PDB file of C-alpha atoms in Angstrom:
ATOM      1  CA  MET Z   1      -2.283  -8.348  12.336  1.00 31.00           C
ATOM      2  CA  THR Z   2      -0.895 -11.590  10.918  1.00 31.00           C
ATOM      3  CA  THR Z   3       2.633 -12.823  11.472  1.00 35.00           C
ATOM      4  CA  PRO Z   4       4.708 -13.604   8.397  1.00 37.00           C
ATOM      5  CA  GLU Z   5       4.851 -17.409   8.230  1.00 48.00           C
ATOM      6  CA  SER Z   6       8.318 -18.503   7.193  1.00 59.00           C
ATOM      7  CA  PHE Z   7       7.181 -22.137   7.215  1.00 63.00           C
ATOM      8  CA  GLU Z   8       4.506 -21.532   4.581  1.00 70.00           C
ATOM      9  CA  ARG Z   9       6.962 -19.607   2.412  1.00 76.00           C
ATOM     10  CA  ILE Z  10       9.605 -22.352   2.538  1.00 78.00           C
ATOM     11  CA  ARG Z  11       7.018 -25.046   1.827  1.00 81.00           C
ATOM     12  CA  ALA Z  12       5.723 -23.070  -1.163  1.00 86.00           C
ATOM     13  CA  GLU Z  13       9.265 -22.675  -2.526  1.00 88.00           C
ATOM     14  CA  LEU Z  14       9.918 -26.403  -2.113  1.00 90.00           C
ATOM     15  CA  ALA Z  15       6.621 -27.201  -3.843  1.00 91.00           C
ATOM     16  CA  GLU Z  16       7.498 -24.982  -6.796  1.00 93.00           C
ATOM     17  CA  ASP Z  17      10.982 -26.504  -7.128  1.00 93.00           C
ATOM     18  CA  LEU Z  18       9.564 -30.042  -7.168  1.00 95.00           C
ATOM     19  CA  ARG Z  19       6.937 -29.083  -9.760  1.00 94.00           C
ATOM     20  CA  ARG Z  20       9.647 -27.462 -11.914  1.00 94.00           C
ATOM     21  CA  LEU Z  21      11.851 -30.565 -11.753  1.00 95.00           C
ATOM     22  CA  ARG Z  22       8.950 -32.700 -12.957  1.00 95.00           C
ATOM     23  CA  THR Z  23       8.091 -30.420 -15.866  1.00 95.00           C
ATOM     24  CA  ASP Z  24      11.793 -30.085 -16.807  1.00 94.00           C
ATOM     25  CA  VAL Z  25      11.946 -33.832 -17.483  1.00 94.00           C
ATOM     26  CA  GLY Z  26       8.661 -33.686 -19.407  1.00 95.00           C
ATOM     27  CA  MET Z  27       6.767 -35.865 -16.983  1.00 94.00           C
ATOM     28  CA  SER Z  28       3.098 -35.451 -16.074  1.00 95.00           C
ATOM     29  CA  GLY Z  29       1.868 -35.652 -12.507  1.00 94.00           C
ATOM     30  CA  VAL Z  30      -0.032 -38.823 -13.358  1.00 94.00           C
ATOM     31  CA  THR Z  31       3.091 -40.459 -14.763  1.00 95.00           C
ATOM     32  CA  ALA Z  32       5.196 -39.480 -11.743  1.00 95.00           C
ATOM     33  CA  ALA Z  33       2.558 -40.838  -9.371  1.00 94.00           C
ATOM     34  CA  THR Z  34       2.295 -44.105 -11.298  1.00 95.00           C
ATOM     35  CA  ARG Z  35       6.064 -44.692 -11.313  1.00 95.00           C
ATOM     36  CA  LEU Z  36       6.288 -44.062  -7.572  1.00 95.00           C
ATOM     37  CA  GLY Z  37       3.154 -46.027  -6.716  1.00 95.00           C
ATOM     38  CA  TRP Z  38       1.506 -42.912  -5.291  1.00 94.00           C
ATOM     39  CA  SER Z  39      -1.901 -41.364  -5.874  1.00 93.00           C
ATOM     40  CA  GLN Z  40      -1.979 -38.439  -8.283  1.00 91.00           C
ATOM     41  CA  SER Z  41      -3.551 -36.335  -5.540  1.00 92.00           C
ATOM     42  CA  LYS Z  42      -0.418 -36.777  -3.406  1.00 93.00           C
ATOM     43  CA  ILE Z  43       1.746 -35.305  -6.170  1.00 94.00           C
ATOM     44  CA  SER Z  44      -0.755 -32.476  -6.578  1.00 93.00           C
ATOM     45  CA  LYS Z  45      -0.884 -31.644  -2.866  1.00 90.00           C
ATOM     46  CA  ILE Z  46       2.926 -31.587  -2.587  1.00 92.00           C
ATOM     47  CA  GLU Z  47       3.333 -29.417  -5.698  1.00 93.00           C
ATOM     48  CA  THR Z  48       0.676 -26.914  -4.620  1.00 92.00           C
ATOM     49  CA  GLY Z  49       2.031 -26.625  -1.070  1.00 85.00           C
ATOM     50  CA  ARG Z  50      -1.067 -28.144   0.525  1.00 83.00           C
ATOM     51  CA  ALA Z  51       0.925 -31.019   2.020  1.00 81.00           C
ATOM     52  CA  THR Z  52       4.395 -31.159   3.544  1.00 80.00           C
ATOM     53  CA  PRO Z  53       6.431 -33.948   1.928  1.00 86.00           C
ATOM     54  CA  SER Z  54       8.508 -36.211   4.144  1.00 81.00           C
ATOM     55  CA  SER Z  55      12.261 -36.579   3.623  1.00 80.00           C
ATOM     56  CA  ASP Z  56      11.578 -39.990   2.066  1.00 85.00           C
ATOM     57  CA  ASP Z  57       9.015 -38.449  -0.326  1.00 89.00           C
ATOM     58  CA  VAL Z  58      11.600 -35.965  -1.586  1.00 91.00           C
ATOM     59  CA  ARG Z  59      14.289 -38.649  -1.922  1.00 91.00           C
ATOM     60  CA  GLN Z  60      11.912 -40.663  -4.116  1.00 93.00           C
ATOM     61  CA  LEU Z  61      10.990 -37.629  -6.208  1.00 95.00           C
ATOM     62  CA  VAL Z  62      14.593 -36.545  -6.836  1.00 93.00           C
ATOM     63  CA  GLY Z  63      15.465 -40.181  -7.584  1.00 94.00           C
ATOM     64  CA  LEU Z  64      12.809 -40.069 -10.289  1.00 95.00           C
ATOM     65  CA  TYR Z  65      13.637 -36.605 -11.674  1.00 95.00           C
ATOM     66  CA  ARG Z  66      17.446 -36.909 -11.282  1.00 93.00           C
ATOM     67  CA  PRO Z  67      18.495 -33.271 -10.772  1.00 92.00           C
ATOM     68  CA  GLY Z  68      22.151 -32.314 -10.317  1.00 91.00           C
ATOM     69  CA  ARG Z  69      23.906 -33.335  -7.113  1.00 90.00           C
ATOM     70  CA  ASP Z  70      23.935 -29.824  -5.599  1.00 90.00           C
ATOM     71  CA  GLU Z  71      20.238 -29.278  -6.239  1.00 91.00           C
ATOM     72  CA  ARG Z  72      19.371 -32.725  -4.874  1.00 90.00           C
ATOM     73  CA  LEU Z  73      21.315 -32.074  -1.659  1.00 89.00           C
ATOM     74  CA  ALA Z  74      19.729 -28.627  -1.300  1.00 88.00           C
ATOM     75  CA  LEU Z  75      16.219 -30.085  -1.636  1.00 90.00           C
ATOM     76  CA  GLU Z  76      16.925 -32.872   0.857  1.00 85.00           C
ATOM     77  CA  THR Z  77      18.388 -30.407   3.351  1.00 81.00           C
ATOM     78  CA  ARG Z  78      15.423 -28.060   2.982  1.00 80.00           C
ATOM     79  CA  VAL Z  79      12.794 -30.754   3.503  1.00 83.00           C
ATOM     80  CA  ALA Z  80      14.656 -32.105   6.538  1.00 73.00           C
ATOM     81  CA  GLU Z  81      14.650 -28.646   8.093  1.00 70.00           C
ATOM     82  CA  LEU Z  82      11.013 -28.144   7.134  1.00 71.00           C
ATOM     83  CA  ASN Z  83       9.904 -31.334   8.855  1.00 66.00           C
ATOM     84  CA  ASP Z  84      11.990 -30.520  11.906  1.00 58.00           C
ATOM     85  CA  ARG Z  85      10.335 -27.104  12.149  1.00 60.00           C
ATOM     86  CA  TYR Z  86       6.756 -28.266  11.663  1.00 57.00           C
ATOM     87  CA  ARG Z  87       5.808 -31.398  13.528  1.00 57.00           C
ATOM     88  CA  SER Z  88       2.516 -33.155  13.964  1.00 53.00           C
ATOM     89  CA  LEU Z  89       1.747 -33.648  17.656  1.00 48.00           C
ATOM     90  CA  ARG Z  90      -0.097 -36.835  16.696  1.00 53.00           C
ATOM     91  CA  MET Z  91       3.164 -38.248  15.326  1.00 53.00           C
ATOM     92  CA  LEU Z  92       5.077 -36.984  18.358  1.00 51.00           C
ATOM     93  CA  ARG Z  93       2.667 -38.826  20.625  1.00 53.00           C
ATOM     94  CA  LYS Z  94       3.277 -42.006  18.640  1.00 54.00           C
ATOM     95  CA  ARG Z  95       7.017 -41.619  19.169  1.00 54.00           C
ATOM     96  CA  GLY Z  96       6.466 -40.758  22.834  1.00 56.00           C
ATOM     97  CA  LEU Z  97       6.212 -37.272  24.304  1.00 60.00           C
ATOM     98  CA  GLU Z  98       9.068 -38.045  26.682  1.00 59.00           C
ATOM     99  CA  HIS Z  99      11.257 -38.129  23.552  1.00 62.00           C
ATOM    100  CA  GLU Z 100       9.940 -34.709  22.569  1.00 66.00           C
ATOM    101  CA  GLN Z 101      10.602 -33.363  26.076  1.00 66.00           C
ATOM    102  CA  ARG Z 102      14.224 -34.492  25.809  1.00 70.00           C
ATOM    103  CA  GLY Z 103      14.480 -32.701  22.477  1.00 66.00           C
ATOM    104  CA  ILE Z 104      13.123 -29.490  24.009  1.00 71.00           C
ATOM    105  CA  LYS Z 105      15.630 -29.844  26.844  1.00 73.00           C
ATOM    106  CA  ARG Z 106      18.510 -29.982  24.346  1.00 74.00           C
ATOM    107  CA  VAL Z 107      17.285 -26.819  22.628  1.00 72.00           C
ATOM    108  CA  GLU Z 108      16.739 -25.020  25.931  1.00 78.00           C
ATOM    109  CA  SER Z 109      20.219 -25.983  27.154  1.00 78.00           C
ATOM    110  CA  SER Z 110      21.715 -23.748  24.462  1.00 81.00           C
ATOM    111  CA  THR Z 111      19.364 -20.853  25.288  1.00 89.00           C
ATOM    112  CA  THR Z 112      20.663 -18.032  27.491  1.00 93.00           C
ATOM    113  CA  LEU Z 113      17.360 -16.165  27.823  1.00 96.00           C
ATOM    114  CA  LEU Z 114      14.037 -17.975  27.495  1.00 96.00           C
ATOM    115  CA  ARG Z 115      10.875 -15.869  27.308  1.00 98.00           C
ATOM    116  CA  VAL Z 116       7.598 -17.776  27.726  1.00 98.00           C
ATOM    117  CA  PHE Z 117       4.045 -16.457  27.340  1.00 98.00           C
ATOM    118  CA  GLU Z 118       1.180 -18.758  28.330  1.00 97.00           C
ATOM    119  CA  PRO Z 119      -2.512 -17.755  28.171  1.00 95.00           C
ATOM    120  CA  SER Z 120      -4.083 -21.108  29.112  1.00 93.00           C
ATOM    121  CA  THR Z 121      -1.724 -23.359  31.109  1.00 94.00           C
ATOM    122  CA  VAL Z 122       1.164 -23.094  33.531  1.00 97.00           C
ATOM    123  CA  PRO Z 123       4.400 -23.407  31.476  1.00 96.00           C
ATOM    124  CA  GLY Z 124       5.978 -26.849  31.531  1.00 93.00           C
ATOM    125  CA  LEU Z 125       9.154 -25.623  33.240  1.00 95.00           C
ATOM    126  CA  LEU Z 126       7.067 -24.431  36.205  1.00 98.00           C
ATOM    127  CA  GLN Z 127       4.650 -27.352  36.576  1.00 97.00           C
ATOM    128  CA  THR Z 128       4.436 -29.627  39.604  1.00 97.00           C
ATOM    129  CA  ALA Z 129       4.400 -33.369  38.977  1.00 97.00           C
ATOM    130  CA  GLU Z 130       0.665 -33.647  39.642  1.00 97.00           C
ATOM    131  CA  TYR Z 131      -0.181 -30.670  37.438  1.00 96.00           C
ATOM    132  CA  ALA Z 132       1.956 -32.170  34.638  1.00 94.00           C
ATOM    133  CA  ARG Z 133       0.202 -35.511  35.154  1.00 93.00           C
ATOM    134  CA  ALA Z 134      -3.164 -33.775  34.675  1.00 93.00           C
ATOM    135  CA  VAL Z 135      -1.884 -32.021  31.525  1.00 90.00           C
ATOM    136  CA  PHE Z 136      -0.658 -35.273  29.984  1.00 86.00           C
ATOM    137  CA  SER Z 137      -3.862 -37.108  30.940  1.00 86.00           C
ATOM    138  CA  ARG Z 138      -6.213 -35.012  28.797  1.00 81.00           C
ATOM    139  CA  PRO Z 139      -8.484 -37.454  26.915  1.00 77.00           C
ATOM    140  CA  LEU Z 140      -8.378 -35.903  23.436  1.00 69.00           C
ATOM    141  CA  SER Z 141      -5.261 -33.791  22.893  1.00 62.00           C
ATOM    142  CA  CYS Z 142      -2.980 -36.174  24.809  1.00 65.00           C
ATOM    143  CA  ALA Z 143      -4.632 -39.522  24.036  1.00 61.00           C
ATOM    144  CA  GLY Z 144      -2.113 -42.342  23.879  1.00 63.00           C
ATOM    145  CA  VAL Z 145       0.620 -40.573  25.851  1.00 70.00           C
ATOM    146  CA  ASP Z 146       2.761 -42.617  28.264  1.00 82.00           C
ATOM    147  CA  VAL Z 147       1.896 -40.281  31.121  1.00 85.00           C
ATOM    148  CA  ALA Z 148       4.497 -41.412  33.676  1.00 89.00           C
ATOM    149  CA  ARG Z 149       7.411 -41.134  31.232  1.00 86.00           C
ATOM    150  CA  ALA Z 150       6.187 -37.810  29.837  1.00 85.00           C
ATOM    151  CA  VAL Z 151       5.903 -36.336  33.347  1.00 91.00           C
ATOM    152  CA  ALA Z 152       9.374 -37.576  34.321  1.00 91.00           C
ATOM    153  CA  ALA Z 153      10.894 -36.051  31.171  1.00 88.00           C
ATOM    154  CA  ARG Z 154       9.147 -32.723  31.781  1.00 90.00           C
ATOM    155  CA  LEU Z 155      10.358 -32.550  35.389  1.00 93.00           C
ATOM    156  CA  ASP Z 156      13.894 -33.376  34.234  1.00 91.00           C
ATOM    157  CA  ARG Z 157      13.872 -30.213  32.095  1.00 90.00           C
ATOM    158  CA  GLN Z 158      13.253 -28.084  35.180  1.00 93.00           C
ATOM    159  CA  SER Z 159      16.817 -28.425  36.503  1.00 92.00           C
ATOM    160  CA  ALA Z 160      17.669 -25.597  34.090  1.00 92.00           C
ATOM    161  CA  LEU Z 161      15.845 -23.144  36.373  1.00 95.00           C
ATOM    162  CA  PHE Z 162      18.554 -23.590  38.992  1.00 95.00           C
ATOM    163  CA  GLN Z 163      21.453 -22.741  36.689  1.00 93.00           C
ATOM    164  CA  PRO Z 164      22.281 -19.101  37.537  1.00 93.00           C
ATOM    165  CA  GLU Z 165      23.881 -18.438  34.148  1.00 94.00           C
ATOM    166  CA  ARG Z 166      20.497 -19.023  32.489  1.00 94.00           C
ATOM    167  CA  SER Z 167      17.693 -16.435  32.570  1.00 97.00           C
ATOM    168  CA  PHE Z 168      13.937 -17.000  32.334  1.00 97.00           C
ATOM    169  CA  HIS Z 169      11.061 -14.578  31.917  1.00 98.00           C
ATOM    170  CA  PHE Z 170       7.556 -16.048  32.180  1.00 98.00           C
ATOM    171  CA  VAL Z 171       4.280 -14.201  31.656  1.00 98.00           C
ATOM    172  CA  ILE Z 172       1.141 -16.171  32.582  1.00 98.00           C
ATOM    173  CA  THR Z 173      -2.455 -14.986  32.325  1.00 97.00           C
ATOM    174  CA  GLU Z 174      -4.987 -15.231  35.139  1.00 97.00           C
ATOM    175  CA  ALA Z 175      -6.997 -17.587  32.945  1.00 94.00           C
ATOM    176  CA  ALA Z 176      -4.106 -20.084  32.947  1.00 95.00           C
ATOM    177  CA  LEU Z 177      -4.076 -20.022  36.747  1.00 96.00           C
ATOM    178  CA  ARG Z 178      -7.843 -20.469  37.066  1.00 94.00           C
ATOM    179  CA  TRP Z 179      -8.219 -23.487  34.791  1.00 91.00           C
ATOM    180  CA  ARG Z 180      -8.389 -26.505  37.120  1.00 89.00           C
ATOM    181  CA  MET Z 181      -5.813 -29.062  36.038  1.00 89.00           C
ATOM    182  CA  GLY Z 182      -6.444 -31.719  38.659  1.00 88.00           C
ATOM    183  CA  GLY Z 183      -8.199 -31.134  41.956  1.00 89.00           C
ATOM    184  CA  THR Z 184      -7.886 -28.544  44.703  1.00 92.00           C
ATOM    185  CA  ALA Z 185      -4.707 -30.061  46.153  1.00 94.00           C
ATOM    186  CA  THR Z 186      -3.025 -30.022  42.742  1.00 95.00           C
ATOM    187  CA  MET Z 187      -3.851 -26.358  42.114  1.00 94.00           C
ATOM    188  CA  THR Z 188      -2.860 -25.325  45.648  1.00 95.00           C
ATOM    189  CA  ALA Z 189       0.533 -26.997  45.266  1.00 96.00           C
ATOM    190  CA  GLN Z 190       0.966 -25.416  41.838  1.00 96.00           C
ATOM    191  CA  MET Z 191       0.310 -21.903  43.150  1.00 96.00           C
ATOM    192  CA  ASP Z 192       2.842 -22.536  45.931  1.00 97.00           C
ATOM    193  CA  ARG Z 193       5.471 -23.714  43.465  1.00 97.00           C
ATOM    194  CA  LEU Z 194       5.005 -20.633  41.299  1.00 98.00           C
ATOM    195  CA  ALA Z 195       5.435 -18.390  44.352  1.00 97.00           C
ATOM    196  CA  ASN Z 196       8.621 -20.213  45.370  1.00 97.00           C
ATOM    197  CA  LEU Z 197      10.163 -20.183  41.897  1.00 98.00           C
ATOM    198  CA  SER Z 198       9.428 -16.466  41.541  1.00 97.00           C
ATOM    199  CA  THR Z 199      12.055 -15.812  44.244  1.00 97.00           C
ATOM    200  CA  LEU Z 200      14.896 -17.220  42.126  1.00 97.00           C
ATOM    201  CA  SER Z 201      17.238 -14.455  41.011  1.00 97.00           C
ATOM    202  CA  ASN Z 202      17.356 -15.687  37.401  1.00 97.00           C
ATOM    203  CA  VAL Z 203      13.592 -16.222  37.085  1.00 98.00           C
ATOM    204  CA  ARG Z 204      11.218 -13.356  36.380  1.00 98.00           C
ATOM    205  CA  LEU Z 205       7.581 -14.368  36.816  1.00 98.00           C
ATOM    206  CA  GLY Z 206       4.898 -11.995  35.574  1.00 98.00           C
ATOM    207  CA  LEU Z 207       1.170 -12.554  36.023  1.00 98.00           C
ATOM    208  CA  LEU Z 208      -1.448 -10.922  33.843  1.00 96.00           C
ATOM    209  CA  PRO Z 209      -4.699 -10.393  35.797  1.00 96.00           C
ATOM    210  CA  TRP Z 210      -7.952  -9.940  33.945  1.00 93.00           C
ATOM    211  CA  ARG Z 211      -8.318  -6.470  35.447  1.00 92.00           C
ATOM    212  CA  VAL Z 212      -5.232  -5.260  33.546  1.00 91.00           C
ATOM    213  CA  GLU Z 213      -5.780  -3.645  30.166  1.00 90.00           C
ATOM    214  CA  VAL Z 214      -3.592  -5.103  27.409  1.00 89.00           C
ATOM    215  CA  PRO Z 215      -3.097  -3.685  23.909  1.00 84.00           C
ATOM    216  CA  GLU Z 216      -3.189  -7.079  22.166  1.00 86.00           C
ATOM    217  CA  PHE Z 217      -5.388 -10.157  22.450  1.00 85.00           C
ATOM    218  CA  PRO Z 218      -3.555 -13.255  23.802  1.00 84.00           C
ATOM    219  CA  ASN Z 219      -4.228 -15.617  20.922  1.00 84.00           C
ATOM    220  CA  ASN Z 220      -1.809 -18.427  21.780  1.00 90.00           C
ATOM    221  CA  GLY Z 221       1.246 -19.224  23.845  1.00 94.00           C
ATOM    222  CA  PHE Z 222       4.814 -19.097  22.559  1.00 96.00           C
ATOM    223  CA  ASP Z 223       8.441 -19.511  23.669  1.00 95.00           C
ATOM    224  CA  ILE Z 224      11.200 -17.169  22.466  1.00 96.00           C
ATOM    225  CA  ARG Z 225      14.660 -18.750  22.646  1.00 93.00           C
ATOM    226  CA  ASP Z 226      17.150 -15.899  22.858  1.00 93.00           C
ATOM    227  CA  GLU Z 227      16.420 -14.005  19.650  1.00 90.00           C
ATOM    228  CA  ARG Z 228      17.038 -16.900  17.279  1.00 87.00           C
ATOM    229  CA  GLU Z 229      13.688 -18.759  17.169  1.00 88.00           C
ATOM    230  CA  VAL Z 230      10.106 -18.897  18.421  1.00 90.00           C
ATOM    231  CA  ALA Z 231       8.219 -22.104  19.286  1.00 88.00           C
ATOM    232  CA  VAL Z 232       4.446 -22.018  18.782  1.00 88.00           C
ATOM    233  CA  GLU Z 233       2.062 -24.897  19.490  1.00 80.00           C
ATOM    234  CA  ASN Z 234      -1.646 -25.503  18.999  1.00 73.00           C
ATOM    235  CA  PHE Z 235      -3.802 -28.606  19.495  1.00 68.00           C
ATOM    236  CA  THR Z 236      -2.273 -30.597  16.647  1.00 64.00           C
ATOM    237  CA  THR Z 237       1.012 -29.040  15.528  1.00 70.00           C
ATOM    238  CA  HIS Z 238       4.284 -27.643  16.835  1.00 73.00           C
ATOM    239  CA  ARG Z 239       6.143 -25.013  14.827  1.00 78.00           C
ATOM    240  CA  VAL Z 240       9.532 -23.398  15.243  1.00 80.00           C
ATOM    241  CA  LEU Z 241       9.808 -20.023  13.478  1.00 80.00           C
ATOM    242  CA  THR Z 242      13.239 -18.684  12.536  1.00 76.00           C
ATOM    243  CA  ASP Z 243      12.344 -15.867  10.141  1.00 76.00           C
ATOM    244  CA  ALA Z 244      13.621 -12.574  11.598  1.00 81.00           C
ATOM    245  CA  ARG Z 245      10.212 -10.956  11.024  1.00 84.00           C
ATOM    246  CA  ASP Z 246       8.439 -13.686  12.999  1.00 87.00           C
ATOM    247  CA  ILE Z 247      10.916 -13.326  15.854  1.00 90.00           C
ATOM    248  CA  ASP Z 248      10.584  -9.544  15.935  1.00 94.00           C
ATOM    249  CA  PHE Z 249       6.789  -9.790  15.954  1.00 94.00           C
ATOM    250  CA  HIS Z 250       6.786 -12.161  18.928  1.00 95.00           C
ATOM    251  CA  LEU Z 251       9.380 -10.114  20.809  1.00 97.00           C
ATOM    252  CA  ARG Z 252       7.136  -7.054  20.504  1.00 96.00           C
ATOM    253  CA  MET Z 253       4.068  -9.080  21.479  1.00 96.00           C
ATOM    254  CA  PHE Z 254       5.870 -10.469  24.532  1.00 97.00           C
ATOM    255  CA  ALA Z 255       6.914  -6.954  25.549  1.00 97.00           C
ATOM    256  CA  TYR Z 256       3.271  -5.803  25.471  1.00 96.00           C
ATOM    257  CA  PHE Z 257       2.213  -8.580  27.851  1.00 97.00           C
ATOM    258  CA  ALA Z 258       5.306  -8.329  30.051  1.00 97.00           C
ATOM    259  CA  ASP Z 259       4.877  -4.572  30.528  1.00 96.00           C
ATOM    260  CA  ALA Z 260       1.280  -5.071  31.660  1.00 96.00           C
ATOM    261  CA  ALA Z 261       2.075  -7.919  34.078  1.00 97.00           C
ATOM    262  CA  ILE Z 262       2.565  -7.775  37.858  1.00 97.00           C
ATOM    263  CA  TYR Z 263       5.717  -9.110  39.520  1.00 98.00           C
ATOM    264  CA  GLY Z 264       7.384  -9.798  42.869  1.00 97.00           C
ATOM    265  CA  ASP Z 265       5.387  -9.386  46.062  1.00 97.00           C
ATOM    266  CA  GLU Z 266       2.332  -8.194  44.136  1.00 97.00           C
ATOM    267  CA  ALA Z 267       2.372 -11.356  42.021  1.00 97.00           C
ATOM    268  CA  ARG Z 268       2.854 -13.584  45.070  1.00 97.00           C
ATOM    269  CA  ALA Z 269      -0.052 -11.883  46.836  1.00 97.00           C
ATOM    270  CA  PHE Z 270      -2.176 -12.530  43.749  1.00 97.00           C
ATOM    271  CA  LEU Z 271      -1.169 -16.214  43.813  1.00 97.00           C
ATOM    272  CA  ALA Z 272      -2.144 -16.432  47.488  1.00 96.00           C
ATOM    273  CA  GLU Z 273      -5.535 -14.952  46.632  1.00 94.00           C
ATOM    274  CA  LEU Z 274      -6.043 -17.513  43.865  1.00 93.00           C
ATOM    275  CA  THR Z 275      -4.999 -20.305  46.243  1.00 92.00           C
ATOM    276  CA  ARG Z 276      -7.749 -19.314  48.682  1.00 90.00           C
ATOM    277  CA  GLU Z 277     -10.266 -19.327  45.838  1.00 86.00           C
ATOM    278  CA  HIS Z 278      -9.146 -22.783  44.674  1.00 74.00           C
ATOM    279  CA  ALA Z 279      -9.540 -24.182  48.194  1.00 72.00           C
TER     280      ALA Z 279
END
């Protein structure tokens, strides 16, 4: 089953609007590209929805096509939102992942209930400093990251866990707990931190052992912020989905995993067992 992708829909609508503006003024793609000093392929990719234009790209295009003020403002607002919702992790690394961590903290500060599902790593809010250091030191997916600043920013986010008015529900797979991020000491400390945090009254920590049957395959991790948006990340991109259908899909998916997970003393006993195996 595929989720409805609101991002792709909005990008397609923007692409069509930009193509229409060009044809309305009787301009060919080649002419538009020449006047802007772009390649014709760039115009083509933007107008067919194969590339996401930047805010500056759209400002240049509307400056060339000269639509009415309301339409120009609507296009500029839409592309700004589009780029905010779909971000290249390569560009984020250039800006500094500590900056991105601060941005996530601002979003999380306005979230009453945060649901997090992670199939491959311990969630950032639950990581120890050494585990986070190992995460940010990966040679390919985190190349170029200022590790010390990224770790400090991630740990700063964790103060939210100790605010009783906030609620957190984490579901983590056994696979995430078995991947060795760092050495034995790092994994032992990480298991201990998970056990300790699971005793907080506003934190619900569920673990999903391999022995448990689940109705869906855990394809990727995701964060659900209240019921207003879902954050999804892969190796190269970060998306925030706000379409109600996307949110509903992920809420139902989270419920499947959460219902199959183990909690409380059973989860802590499982962590102790994993700690002995890591030793």
